[in-house]
C-alpha cells in the first residue's frame, strides 16, 4: 500500500472523529440553547462591568460593589431607552405630517422621475389590496406565529434573568469559581487550562469592551451628524447605529439604510445621499481608526475571516449566530496561538537585487557569507536550551 494512501486514510478517520465530536457539541448546545445564550450574555455583562466593579471595590466590599455596578448598568440602559421614547413622542405630531409629505414626494419621483420605469399610486393600491387579501387568507397561520413569538418573548426574559443571576456571581466570586474549577482537574492539566482560560478571557473581554466603546462612539457620532443635518428621529437612529455596531458587517449597513429611508421620506433624495455618505464615513473611521486603537492586538482577525465567520454564524443561528461568531472565533484563535509552542519560520518573498541580479530573501543579510538552509543552527540552539534549562 503506498505511503500517501496510508497518510490520507489516517487523516481521514481522525478528521471524521473530530467532525463527529464537533457535531455532538453543536447538538448538545442546540438542546440547551437557552442556557447557552444566557451564559454568553452573562460573560458579556461580566466583561463590561468587571472594570466598574474593580473600581468600586477599592472603596467598598466586593459584594456591594457588584450590586452598585449592576445598578449603574441598569440606569444607563434605562436612561437610554427613556430618552429614545421621549424623543419619538415629542416629534411624533410633526413627523407624521413630514412623512406624509415625504411619501407623496417619493411617489411623485417614482411616477414622473427620470427612472427607466414608473410606479404609480394605482400600482401601490393594487399591491396593498393583494397584501390585505393574503393576510385574510393566512390569518390562522399568522395567529399561530404570534403565539409562537409570545413564547419566544418569554424565553428571552428567562434568558436575561438567568444571565443577570450568573453575572452577579461572576462579578462577585469569579476568581474563586475559576480557582475551584482548576482544582478539580489533575495536576498535570492545570497549567494548560490556566493558560487557555487566561488567553480566552483576555481576548473575549477585550473584544466585548472594545465593541461597546466603538458602538457608543459610533452612536454619538451618528447622533451628532444627523442632528446637524436636521434629520428627524436623530436619537432613535443613533441608538440603532449603536445596536448595529454589535453585528459585524451587517449591522452598520442596515442602520445606514434605515437612516437613509427616514431622510428620503422627510427631506428628499439629496439629504438621503448625504446621510448615507456620512454614516459610511463613520464606518470607515471605525474600521481604520477606532478598532486598531481600542482593540489593538487583543482581537487580530483578517477581514475575510470575519466575513466567513459572520456568514456561517448567520446560516447556523440567525442574528444570534452573527453576533457570537466573531468573538468565538477570536477566542479559539487566541487559545490556539497561545498553546502553539514551536512556530515554523515565516515565509518571505524572494526579491531580485537589481545591481547584481542575485536572488536573496528579505531577511537575508548580504554581508554574511554563511547561510543555514536546513535550520541546523536553530536545531542546535534548541538542543542546547533543552540540555541546559537553568542557563536558558
mmCIF file of C-alpha atoms in Angstrom:
data_model
loop_
_atom_site.group_PDB
_atom_site.id
_atom_site.type_symbol
_atom_site.label_atom_id
_atom_site.label_comp_id
_atom_site.label_asym_id
_atom_site.label_seq_id
_atom_site.Cartn_x
_atom_site.Cartn_y
_atom_site.Cartn_z
ATOM 1 C CA UNK A 1 0.000 0.000 0.000
ATOM 2 C CA UNK A 2 1.523 3.376 -0.953
ATOM 3 C CA UNK A 3 2.506 5.713 1.851
ATOM 4 C CA UNK A 4 0.349 8.565 0.586
ATOM 5 C CA UNK A 5 -2.755 6.365 0.855
ATOM 6 C CA UNK A 6 -1.850 5.386 4.429
ATOM 7 C CA UNK A 7 -1.406 9.047 5.351
ATOM 8 C CA UNK A 8 -4.690 10.016 3.665
ATOM 9 C CA UNK A 9 -6.555 7.225 5.478
ATOM 10 C CA UNK A 10 -5.054 8.253 8.817
ATOM 11 C CA UNK A 11 -6.019 11.881 8.321
ATOM 12 C CA UNK A 12 -9.492 10.899 7.085
ATOM 13 C CA UNK A 13 -10.619 8.829 10.056
ATOM 14 C CA UNK A 14 -9.183 11.340 12.505
ATOM 15 C CA UNK A 15 -10.986 14.211 10.764
ATOM 16 C CA UNK A 16 -14.197 12.176 10.807
ATOM 17 C CA UNK A 17 -13.875 11.755 14.583
ATOM 18 C CA UNK A 18 -13.242 15.491 15.002
ATOM 19 C CA UNK A 19 -16.335 16.321 12.913
ATOM 20 C CA UNK A 20 -18.432 13.874 14.969
ATOM 21 C CA UNK A 21 -17.200 15.445 18.207
ATOM 22 C CA UNK A 22 -17.974 18.970 16.983
ATOM 23 C CA UNK A 23 -21.405 17.817 15.786
ATOM 24 C CA UNK A 24 -22.161 16.361 19.212
ATOM 25 C CA UNK A 25 -21.169 19.637 20.881
ATOM 26 C CA UNK A 26 -23.374 21.624 18.481
ATOM 27 C CA UNK A 27 -26.276 19.182 19.006
ATOM 28 C CA UNK A 28 -25.961 19.376 22.798
ATOM 29 C CA UNK A 29 -25.737 23.176 22.652
ATOM 30 C CA UNK A 30 -28.862 23.324 20.496
ATOM 31 C CA UNK A 31 -30.762 21.269 23.075
ATOM 32 C CA UNK A 32 -29.880 23.752 25.818
ATOM 33 C CA UNK A 33 -29.772 26.838 23.615
ATOM 34 C CA UNK A 34 -31.480 29.000 26.225
ATOM 35 C CA UNK A 35 -28.810 28.174 28.829
ATOM 36 C CA UNK A 36 -26.022 28.750 26.289
ATOM 37 C CA UNK A 37 -27.440 32.162 25.340
ATOM 38 C CA UNK A 38 -27.838 33.139 28.987
ATOM 39 C CA UNK A 39 -24.277 32.056 29.772
ATOM 40 C CA UNK A 40 -22.899 34.002 26.803
ATOM 41 C CA UNK A 41 -24.839 37.133 27.794
ATOM 42 C CA UNK A 42 -23.587 36.730 31.361
ATOM 43 C CA UNK A 43 -19.994 36.654 30.096
ATOM 44 C CA UNK A 44 -20.658 39.810 28.049
ATOM 45 C CA UNK A 45 -22.130 41.604 31.075
ATOM 46 C CA UNK A 46 -19.210 40.440 33.202
ATOM 47 C CA UNK A 47 -16.621 41.674 30.698
ATOM 48 C CA UNK A 48 -18.272 45.102 30.512
ATOM 49 C CA UNK A 49 -18.990 45.568 34.240
ATOM 50 C CA UNK A 50 -15.868 43.986 35.720
ATOM 51 C CA UNK A 51 -13.758 47.196 35.432
ATOM 52 C CA UNK A 52 -16.590 49.107 37.122
ATOM 53 C CA UNK A 53 -16.743 46.556 39.952
ATOM 54 C CA UNK A 54 -12.969 46.697 40.384
ATOM 55 C CA UNK A 55 -13.170 50.486 40.597
ATOM 56 C CA UNK A 56 -15.982 50.445 43.168
ATOM 57 C CA UNK A 57 -14.325 47.663 45.213
ATOM 58 C CA UNK A 58 -11.416 49.986 46.047
ATOM 59 C CA UNK A 59 -13.656 51.859 48.491
ATOM 60 C CA UNK A 60 -16.298 49.251 49.416
ATOM 61 C CA UNK A 61 -16.772 45.483 49.821
ATOM 62 C CA UNK A 62 -16.849 43.363 46.656
ATOM 63 C CA UNK A 63 -20.496 42.373 47.080
ATOM 64 C CA UNK A 64 -21.678 45.961 47.469
ATOM 65 C CA UNK A 65 -19.502 47.000 44.522
ATOM 66 C CA UNK A 66 -21.163 44.311 42.382
ATOM 67 C CA UNK A 67 -24.667 45.495 43.305
ATOM 68 C CA UNK A 68 -23.750 49.124 42.615
ATOM 69 C CA UNK A 69 -22.215 48.239 39.240
ATOM 70 C CA UNK A 70 -25.336 46.299 38.223
ATOM 71 C CA UNK A 71 -27.490 49.258 39.265
ATOM 72 C CA UNK A 72 -25.272 51.622 37.253
ATOM 73 C CA UNK A 73 -25.642 49.485 34.129
ATOM 74 C CA UNK A 74 -29.411 49.268 34.602
ATOM 75 C CA UNK A 75 -29.699 53.048 34.976
ATOM 76 C CA UNK A 76 -27.619 53.671 31.852
ATOM 77 C CA UNK A 77 -29.692 51.304 29.701
ATOM 78 C CA UNK A 78 -32.984 52.536 31.173
ATOM 79 C CA UNK A 79 -31.997 56.160 30.650
ATOM 80 C CA UNK A 80 -31.033 55.445 27.054
ATOM 81 C CA UNK A 81 -34.374 53.860 26.185
ATOM 82 C CA UNK A 82 -36.275 56.562 28.083
ATOM 83 C CA UNK A 83 -34.500 59.244 26.064
ATOM 84 C CA UNK A 84 -35.330 57.481 22.796
ATOM 85 C CA UNK A 85 -39.011 57.045 23.681
ATOM 86 C CA UNK A 86 -39.289 60.665 24.816
ATOM 87 C CA UNK A 87 -37.649 61.860 21.588
ATOM 88 C CA UNK A 88 -40.065 59.875 19.416
ATOM 89 C CA UNK A 89 -43.094 61.010 21.431
ATOM 90 C CA UNK A 90 -42.047 64.669 21.277
ATOM 91 C CA UNK A 91 -41.612 64.629 17.495
ATOM 92 C CA UNK A 92 -44.485 62.330 16.599
ATOM 93 C CA UNK A 93 -47.003 65.001 15.526
ATOM 94 C CA UNK A 94 -44.609 66.894 13.260
ATOM 95 C CA UNK A 95 -43.108 63.674 11.973
ATOM 96 C CA UNK A 96 -46.472 62.336 10.823
ATOM 97 C CA UNK A 97 -47.018 65.419 8.678
ATOM 98 C CA UNK A 98 -43.468 65.352 7.323
ATOM 99 C CA UNK A 99 -43.720 61.666 6.489
ATOM 100 C CA UNK A 100 -46.988 62.212 4.648
ATOM 101 C CA UNK A 101 -45.430 64.957 2.537
ATOM 102 C CA UNK A 102 -42.230 62.983 2.014
ATOM 103 C CA UNK A 103 -44.045 59.835 0.919
ATOM 104 C CA UNK A 104 -46.002 61.934 -1.569
ATOM 105 C CA UNK A 105 -42.715 63.233 -2.997
ATOM 106 C CA UNK A 106 -41.382 59.689 -3.264
ATOM 107 C CA UNK A 107 -44.488 58.558 -5.152
ATOM 108 C CA UNK A 108 -44.166 61.530 -7.484
ATOM 109 C CA UNK A 109 -40.494 60.729 -8.113
ATOM 110 C CA UNK A 110 -41.255 57.073 -8.852
ATOM 111 C CA UNK A 111 -44.084 58.007 -11.219
ATOM 112 C CA UNK A 112 -42.637 61.051 -13.036
ATOM 113 C CA UNK A 113 -38.913 60.875 -12.247
ATOM 114 C CA UNK A 114 -36.005 60.089 -14.567
ATOM 115 C CA UNK A 115 -36.065 56.371 -13.775
ATOM 116 C CA UNK A 116 -36.427 53.973 -16.748
ATOM 117 C CA UNK A 117 -39.595 52.614 -15.138
ATOM 118 C CA UNK A 118 -42.559 54.206 -13.392
ATOM 119 C CA UNK A 119 -44.598 53.127 -10.380
ATOM 120 C CA UNK A 120 -47.952 54.826 -9.958
ATOM 121 C CA UNK A 121 -50.222 55.187 -6.948
ATOM 122 C CA UNK A 122 -52.584 52.690 -8.589
ATOM 123 C CA UNK A 123 -49.804 50.087 -8.524
ATOM 124 C CA UNK A 124 -49.322 50.645 -4.791
ATOM 125 C CA UNK A 125 -53.068 50.326 -4.236
ATOM 126 C CA UNK A 126 -53.055 47.031 -6.126
ATOM 127 C CA UNK A 127 -50.142 45.712 -4.093
ATOM 128 C CA UNK A 128 -51.799 46.832 -0.863
ATOM 129 C CA UNK A 129 -55.036 45.084 -1.789
ATOM 130 C CA UNK A 130 -53.102 41.902 -2.605
ATOM 131 C CA UNK A 131 -51.327 42.100 0.759
ATOM 132 C CA UNK A 132 -54.621 42.522 2.614
ATOM 133 C CA UNK A 133 -56.103 39.561 0.761
ATOM 134 C CA UNK A 134 -53.074 37.436 1.627
ATOM 135 C CA UNK A 135 -53.338 38.402 5.313
ATOM 136 C CA UNK A 136 -57.015 37.428 5.364
ATOM 137 C CA UNK A 137 -56.260 34.057 3.756
ATOM 138 C CA UNK A 138 -53.433 33.274 6.168
ATOM 139 C CA UNK A 139 -54.935 34.729 9.350
ATOM 140 C CA UNK A 140 -54.746 31.369 11.155
ATOM 141 C CA UNK A 141 -51.061 30.885 10.331
ATOM 142 C CA UNK A 142 -50.285 34.446 11.425
ATOM 143 C CA UNK A 143 -52.097 33.927 14.730
ATOM 144 C CA UNK A 144 -50.151 30.712 15.365
ATOM 145 C CA UNK A 145 -46.894 32.518 14.594
ATOM 146 C CA UNK A 146 -47.875 35.277 17.011
ATOM 147 C CA UNK A 147 -48.394 32.720 19.788
ATOM 148 C CA UNK A 148 -45.005 31.223 18.971
ATOM 149 C CA UNK A 149 -43.422 34.674 19.161
ATOM 150 C CA UNK A 150 -45.089 35.223 22.525
ATOM 151 C CA UNK A 151 -43.351 32.079 23.743
ATOM 152 C CA UNK A 152 -40.090 33.424 22.337
ATOM 153 C CA UNK A 153 -40.557 36.641 24.321
ATOM 154 C CA UNK A 154 -40.947 34.587 27.496
ATOM 155 C CA UNK A 155 -37.758 32.689 26.634
ATOM 156 C CA UNK A 156 -35.915 35.965 26.091
ATOM 157 C CA UNK A 157 -36.877 37.271 29.521
ATOM 158 C CA UNK A 158 -35.961 33.905 31.063
ATOM 159 C CA UNK A 159 -32.530 34.024 29.413
ATOM 160 C CA UNK A 160 -31.984 37.601 30.607
ATOM 161 C CA UNK A 161 -32.962 36.700 34.170
ATOM 162 C CA UNK A 162 -30.577 33.728 34.171
ATOM 163 C CA UNK A 163 -27.843 35.887 32.628
ATOM 164 C CA UNK A 164 -28.212 38.549 35.325
ATOM 165 C CA UNK A 165 -28.157 35.867 38.038
ATOM 166 C CA UNK A 166 -24.936 34.356 36.641
ATOM 167 C CA UNK A 167 -23.382 37.793 36.148
ATOM 168 C CA UNK A 168 -23.771 38.609 39.840
ATOM 169 C CA UNK A 169 -21.762 35.548 40.850
ATOM 170 C CA UNK A 170 -19.180 36.019 38.077
ATOM 171 C CA UNK A 171 -18.533 39.572 39.230
ATOM 172 C CA UNK A 172 -18.551 38.865 42.956
ATOM 173 C CA UNK A 173 -16.801 35.480 43.068
ATOM 174 C CA UNK A 174 -15.437 34.895 39.570
ATOM 175 C CA UNK A 175 -11.839 34.406 40.644
ATOM 176 C CA UNK A 176 -12.762 31.914 43.365
ATOM 177 C CA UNK A 177 -15.005 29.980 40.954
ATOM 178 C CA UNK A 178 -12.194 29.703 38.412
ATOM 179 C CA UNK A 179 -9.755 28.524 41.091
ATOM 180 C CA UNK A 180 -12.276 25.888 42.242
ATOM 181 C CA UNK A 181 -12.617 24.650 38.655
ATOM 182 C CA UNK A 182 -8.835 24.369 38.240
ATOM 183 C CA UNK A 183 -8.568 22.427 41.499
ATOM 184 C CA UNK A 184 -10.946 19.776 40.125
ATOM 185 C CA UNK A 185 -8.514 18.988 37.300
ATOM 186 C CA UNK A 186 -5.478 16.702 37.534
ATOM 187 C CA UNK A 187 -2.276 18.492 38.462
ATOM 188 C CA UNK A 188 -0.687 17.963 35.040
ATOM 189 C CA UNK A 189 -3.595 19.717 33.284
ATOM 190 C CA UNK A 190 -3.943 22.765 35.498
ATOM 191 C CA UNK A 191 -1.159 24.811 33.908
ATOM 192 C CA UNK A 192 -2.551 24.253 30.397
ATOM 193 C CA UNK A 193 -6.091 25.151 31.434
ATOM 194 C CA UNK A 194 -4.806 28.230 33.213
ATOM 195 C CA UNK A 195 -3.099 29.370 30.005
ATOM 196 C CA UNK A 196 -6.205 28.574 27.948
ATOM 197 C CA UNK A 197 -8.531 30.401 30.340
ATOM 198 C CA UNK A 198 -6.281 33.442 30.586
ATOM 199 C CA UNK A 199 -5.845 33.782 26.821
ATOM 200 C CA UNK A 200 -9.525 33.177 26.110
ATOM 201 C CA UNK A 201 -10.797 35.627 28.717
ATOM 202 C CA UNK A 202 -8.250 38.286 27.713
ATOM 203 C CA UNK A 203 -9.438 38.110 24.097
ATOM 204 C CA UNK A 204 -13.155 37.835 24.877
ATOM 205 C CA UNK A 205 -13.179 40.672 27.403
ATOM 206 C CA UNK A 206 -11.068 42.861 25.123
ATOM 207 C CA UNK A 207 -13.418 42.221 22.202
ATOM 208 C CA UNK A 208 -16.527 42.863 24.294
ATOM 209 C CA UNK A 209 -15.339 46.073 25.943
ATOM 210 C CA UNK A 210 -13.844 47.284 22.678
ATOM 211 C CA UNK A 211 -17.122 46.646 20.840
ATOM 212 C CA UNK A 212 -19.092 48.547 23.490
ATOM 213 C CA UNK A 213 -16.709 51.532 23.298
ATOM 214 C CA UNK A 214 -16.819 51.529 19.493
ATOM 215 C CA UNK A 215 -20.624 51.193 19.464
ATOM 216 C CA UNK A 216 -21.022 54.140 21.855
ATOM 217 C CA UNK A 217 -18.659 56.243 19.738
ATOM 218 C CA UNK A 218 -20.495 55.317 16.516
ATOM 219 C CA UNK A 219 -23.849 56.158 18.089
ATOM 220 C CA UNK A 220 -22.638 59.540 19.361
ATOM 221 C CA UNK A 221 -21.059 60.473 16.014
ATOM 222 C CA UNK A 222 -24.176 59.392 14.110
ATOM 223 C CA UNK A 223 -26.449 61.310 16.507
ATOM 224 C CA UNK A 224 -24.369 64.492 16.188
ATOM 225 C CA UNK A 225 -24.178 64.158 12.404
ATOM 226 C CA UNK A 226 -27.926 63.555 11.974
ATOM 227 C CA UNK A 227 -28.761 66.398 14.378
ATOM 228 C CA UNK A 228 -26.567 68.820 12.400
ATOM 229 C CA UNK A 229 -28.332 67.793 9.190
ATOM 230 C CA UNK A 230 -31.708 68.234 10.866
ATOM 231 C CA UNK A 231 -32.844 64.664 10.186
ATOM 232 C CA UNK A 232 -35.840 63.717 12.355
ATOM 233 C CA UNK A 233 -35.531 60.880 14.866
ATOM 234 C CA UNK A 234 -31.801 61.545 15.241
ATOM 235 C CA UNK A 235 -31.725 59.994 18.730
ATOM 236 C CA UNK A 236 -33.508 56.722 17.816
ATOM 237 C CA UNK A 237 -31.391 56.410 14.666
ATOM 238 C CA UNK A 238 -28.236 56.943 16.739
ATOM 239 C CA UNK A 239 -29.358 54.144 19.074
ATOM 240 C CA UNK A 240 -29.956 51.970 16.011
ATOM 241 C CA UNK A 241 -26.387 52.645 14.858
ATOM 242 C CA UNK A 242 -25.209 51.765 18.384
ATOM 243 C CA UNK A 243 -27.036 48.430 18.269
ATOM 244 C CA UNK A 244 -25.859 47.729 14.723
ATOM 245 C CA UNK A 245 -22.217 48.026 15.790
ATOM 246 C CA UNK A 246 -22.574 44.751 17.721
ATOM 247 C CA UNK A 247 -23.286 42.830 14.494
ATOM 248 C CA UNK A 248 -20.127 42.821 12.339
ATOM 249 C CA UNK A 249 -20.515 43.648 8.641
ATOM 250 C CA UNK A 250 -24.332 43.522 8.769
ATOM 251 C CA UNK A 251 -25.453 45.923 11.499
ATOM 252 C CA UNK A 252 -23.840 49.137 10.244
ATOM 253 C CA UNK A 253 -25.169 48.895 6.645
ATOM 254 C CA UNK A 254 -28.658 48.056 7.948
ATOM 255 C CA UNK A 255 -28.654 51.104 10.240
ATOM 256 C CA UNK A 256 -27.389 53.267 7.358
ATOM 257 C CA UNK A 257 -30.206 52.110 5.050
ATOM 258 C CA UNK A 258 -32.879 52.847 7.679
ATOM 259 C CA UNK A 259 -31.441 56.312 8.342
ATOM 260 C CA UNK A 260 -31.383 56.997 4.588
ATOM 261 C CA UNK A 261 -35.031 55.913 4.253
ATOM 262 C CA UNK A 262 -36.060 58.323 7.028
ATOM 263 C CA UNK A 263 -34.117 61.170 5.411
ATOM 264 C CA UNK A 264 -35.555 60.290 1.998
ATOM 265 C CA UNK A 265 -39.136 60.305 3.276
ATOM 266 C CA UNK A 266 -38.725 63.649 5.032
ATOM 267 C CA UNK A 267 -36.145 65.708 3.135
ATOM 268 C CA UNK A 268 -35.689 64.100 -0.275
ATOM 269 C CA UNK A 269 -33.022 62.280 -2.254
ATOM 270 C CA UNK A 270 -30.147 64.727 -1.681
ATOM 271 C CA UNK A 271 -30.436 64.607 2.105
ATOM 272 C CA UNK A 272 -30.701 60.792 1.999
ATOM 273 C CA UNK A 273 -27.498 60.588 -0.064
ATOM 274 C CA UNK A 274 -25.685 62.903 2.371
ATOM 275 C CA UNK A 275 -26.844 60.756 5.304
ATOM 276 C CA UNK A 276 -25.612 57.599 3.575
ATOM 277 C CA UNK A 277 -22.214 59.118 2.805
ATOM 278 C CA UNK A 278 -21.847 60.459 6.359
ATOM 279 C CA UNK A 279 -22.654 57.148 8.062
ATOM 280 C CA UNK A 280 -20.375 55.330 5.611
ATOM 281 C CA UNK A 281 -17.542 57.681 6.603
ATOM 282 C CA UNK A 282 -18.272 56.947 10.265
ATOM 283 C CA UNK A 283 -17.938 53.257 9.421
ATOM 284 C CA UNK A 284 -14.575 53.882 7.745
ATOM 285 C CA UNK A 285 -13.417 55.840 10.786
ATOM 286 C CA UNK A 286 -14.452 52.918 12.969
ATOM 287 C CA UNK A 287 -12.643 50.312 10.874
ATOM 288 C CA UNK A 288 -9.389 52.182 10.291
ATOM 289 C CA UNK A 289 -9.016 54.233 13.492
ATOM 290 C CA UNK A 290 -11.261 53.068 16.347
ATOM 291 C CA UNK A 291 -10.815 49.303 16.093
ATOM 292 C CA UNK A 292 -6.994 49.334 15.856
ATOM 293 C CA UNK A 293 -6.835 51.958 18.603
ATOM 294 C CA UNK A 294 -9.326 50.391 21.029
ATOM 295 C CA UNK A 295 -8.837 46.662 20.487
ATOM 296 C CA UNK A 296 -5.201 46.647 19.399
ATOM 297 C CA UNK A 297 -3.828 43.121 19.177
ATOM 298 C CA UNK A 298 -6.374 41.580 21.523
ATOM 299 C CA UNK A 299 -8.528 40.643 18.531
ATOM 300 C CA UNK A 300 -6.490 40.396 15.335
ATOM 301 C CA UNK A 301 -8.603 38.637 12.723
ATOM 302 C CA UNK A 302 -8.373 39.091 8.985
ATOM 303 C CA UNK A 303 -11.454 40.769 7.444
ATOM 304 C CA UNK A 304 -12.016 37.662 5.311
ATOM 305 C CA UNK A 305 -12.130 35.518 8.468
ATOM 306 C CA UNK A 306 -14.645 37.927 9.989
ATOM 307 C CA UNK A 307 -16.819 37.793 6.861
ATOM 308 C CA UNK A 308 -16.778 33.986 6.704
ATOM 309 C CA UNK A 309 -17.448 33.701 10.447
ATOM 310 C CA UNK A 310 -20.421 36.080 10.323
ATOM 311 C CA UNK A 311 -21.856 34.283 7.277
ATOM 312 C CA UNK A 312 -21.531 30.837 8.868
ATOM 313 C CA UNK A 313 -22.937 32.087 12.165
ATOM 314 C CA UNK A 314 -25.911 33.663 10.402
ATOM 315 C CA UNK A 315 -26.655 30.471 8.471
ATOM 316 C CA UNK A 316 -26.423 28.341 11.618
ATOM 317 C CA UNK A 317 -28.186 30.521 14.191
ATOM 318 C CA UNK A 318 -29.530 33.676 12.526
ATOM 319 C CA UNK A 319 -28.815 37.058 14.115
ATOM 320 C CA UNK A 320 -27.574 35.406 17.296
ATOM 321 C CA UNK A 321 -25.014 33.451 15.304
ATOM 322 C CA UNK A 322 -23.852 36.624 13.563
ATOM 323 C CA UNK A 323 -23.293 38.286 16.947
ATOM 324 C CA UNK A 324 -21.396 35.466 18.669
ATOM 325 C CA UNK A 325 -19.442 34.076 15.682
ATOM 326 C CA UNK A 326 -16.593 36.604 15.687
ATOM 327 C CA UNK A 327 -15.817 36.540 19.453
ATOM 328 C CA UNK A 328 -15.901 32.727 19.469
ATOM 329 C CA UNK A 329 -13.518 32.527 16.515
ATOM 330 C CA UNK A 330 -11.283 35.170 18.111
ATOM 331 C CA UNK A 331 -11.143 33.212 21.386
ATOM 332 C CA UNK A 332 -10.406 29.966 19.560
ATOM 333 C CA UNK A 333 -7.569 31.564 17.612
ATOM 334 C CA UNK A 334 -6.130 33.212 20.730
ATOM 335 C CA UNK A 335 -6.104 29.881 22.593
ATOM 336 C CA UNK A 336 -4.608 28.064 19.600
ATOM 337 C CA UNK A 337 -1.877 30.674 19.228
ATOM 338 C CA UNK A 338 -1.087 30.546 22.947
ATOM 339 C CA UNK A 339 -0.776 26.763 23.007
ATOM 340 C CA UNK A 340 1.452 26.647 19.953
ATOM 341 C CA UNK A 341 4.978 26.182 21.222
ATOM 342 C CA UNK A 342 7.056 25.656 18.088
ATOM 343 C CA UNK A 343 6.497 28.065 15.230
ATOM 344 C CA UNK A 344 7.760 27.411 11.730
ATOM 345 C CA UNK A 345 9.864 30.227 10.283
ATOM 346 C CA UNK A 346 7.696 32.640 8.292
ATOM 347 C CA UNK A 347 7.809 32.509 4.522
ATOM 348 C CA UNK A 348 9.300 35.563 2.833
ATOM 349 C CA UNK A 349 9.016 36.636 -0.764
ATOM 350 C CA UNK A 350 12.130 36.223 -2.856
ATOM 351 C CA UNK A 351 13.364 39.527 -4.246
ATOM 352 C CA UNK A 352 15.827 40.322 -7.011
ATOM 353 C CA UNK A 353 18.741 42.697 -6.472
ATOM 354 C CA UNK A 354 18.739 44.988 -9.473
ATOM 355 C CA UNK A 355 22.514 45.676 -9.154
ATOM 356 C CA UNK A 356 23.901 42.151 -9.403
ATOM 357 C CA UNK A 357 20.797 40.086 -10.206
ATOM 358 C CA UNK A 358 21.334 37.834 -7.164
ATOM 359 C CA UNK A 359 18.273 36.263 -5.598
ATOM 360 C CA UNK A 360 18.076 36.964 -1.911
ATOM 361 C CA UNK A 361 15.359 36.679 0.765
ATOM 362 C CA UNK A 362 14.161 39.794 2.585
ATOM 363 C CA UNK A 363 15.544 38.572 5.887
ATOM 364 C CA UNK A 364 18.989 37.569 4.478
ATOM 365 C CA UNK A 365 21.995 39.755 5.200
ATOM 366 C CA UNK A 366 24.220 40.086 2.120
ATOM 367 C CA UNK A 367 27.336 40.742 4.138
ATOM 368 C CA UNK A 368 27.169 37.363 5.855
ATOM 369 C CA UNK A 369 28.609 34.558 3.846
ATOM 370 C CA UNK A 370 27.159 31.746 5.948
ATOM 371 C CA UNK A 371 23.514 30.788 5.425
ATOM 372 C CA UNK A 372 21.919 27.860 7.287
ATOM 373 C CA UNK A 373 19.421 26.461 4.794
ATOM 374 C CA UNK A 374 18.225 23.480 6.763
ATOM 375 C CA UNK A 375 17.797 25.281 10.075
ATOM 376 C CA UNK A 376 20.595 23.315 11.726
ATOM 377 C CA UNK A 377 21.650 26.316 13.741
ATOM 378 C CA UNK A 378 18.176 26.668 15.203
ATOM 379 C CA UNK A 379 18.097 22.986 15.979
ATOM 380 C CA UNK A 380 21.427 23.170 17.817
ATOM 381 C CA UNK A 381 20.212 26.205 19.732
ATOM 382 C CA UNK A 382 17.042 24.408 20.750
ATOM 383 C CA UNK A 383 19.045 21.351 21.808
ATOM 384 C CA UNK A 384 21.398 23.445 23.906
ATOM 385 C CA UNK A 385 18.439 25.206 25.546
ATOM 386 C CA UNK A 386 16.853 21.879 26.419
ATOM 387 C CA UNK A 387 20.107 20.460 27.706
ATOM 388 C CA UNK A 388 20.755 23.488 29.984
ATOM 389 C CA UNK A 389 17.361 24.780 31.125
ATOM 390 C CA UNK A 390 18.812 26.653 34.071
ATOM 391 C CA UNK A 391 21.225 28.637 31.903
ATOM 392 C CA UNK A 392 18.421 29.313 29.355
#
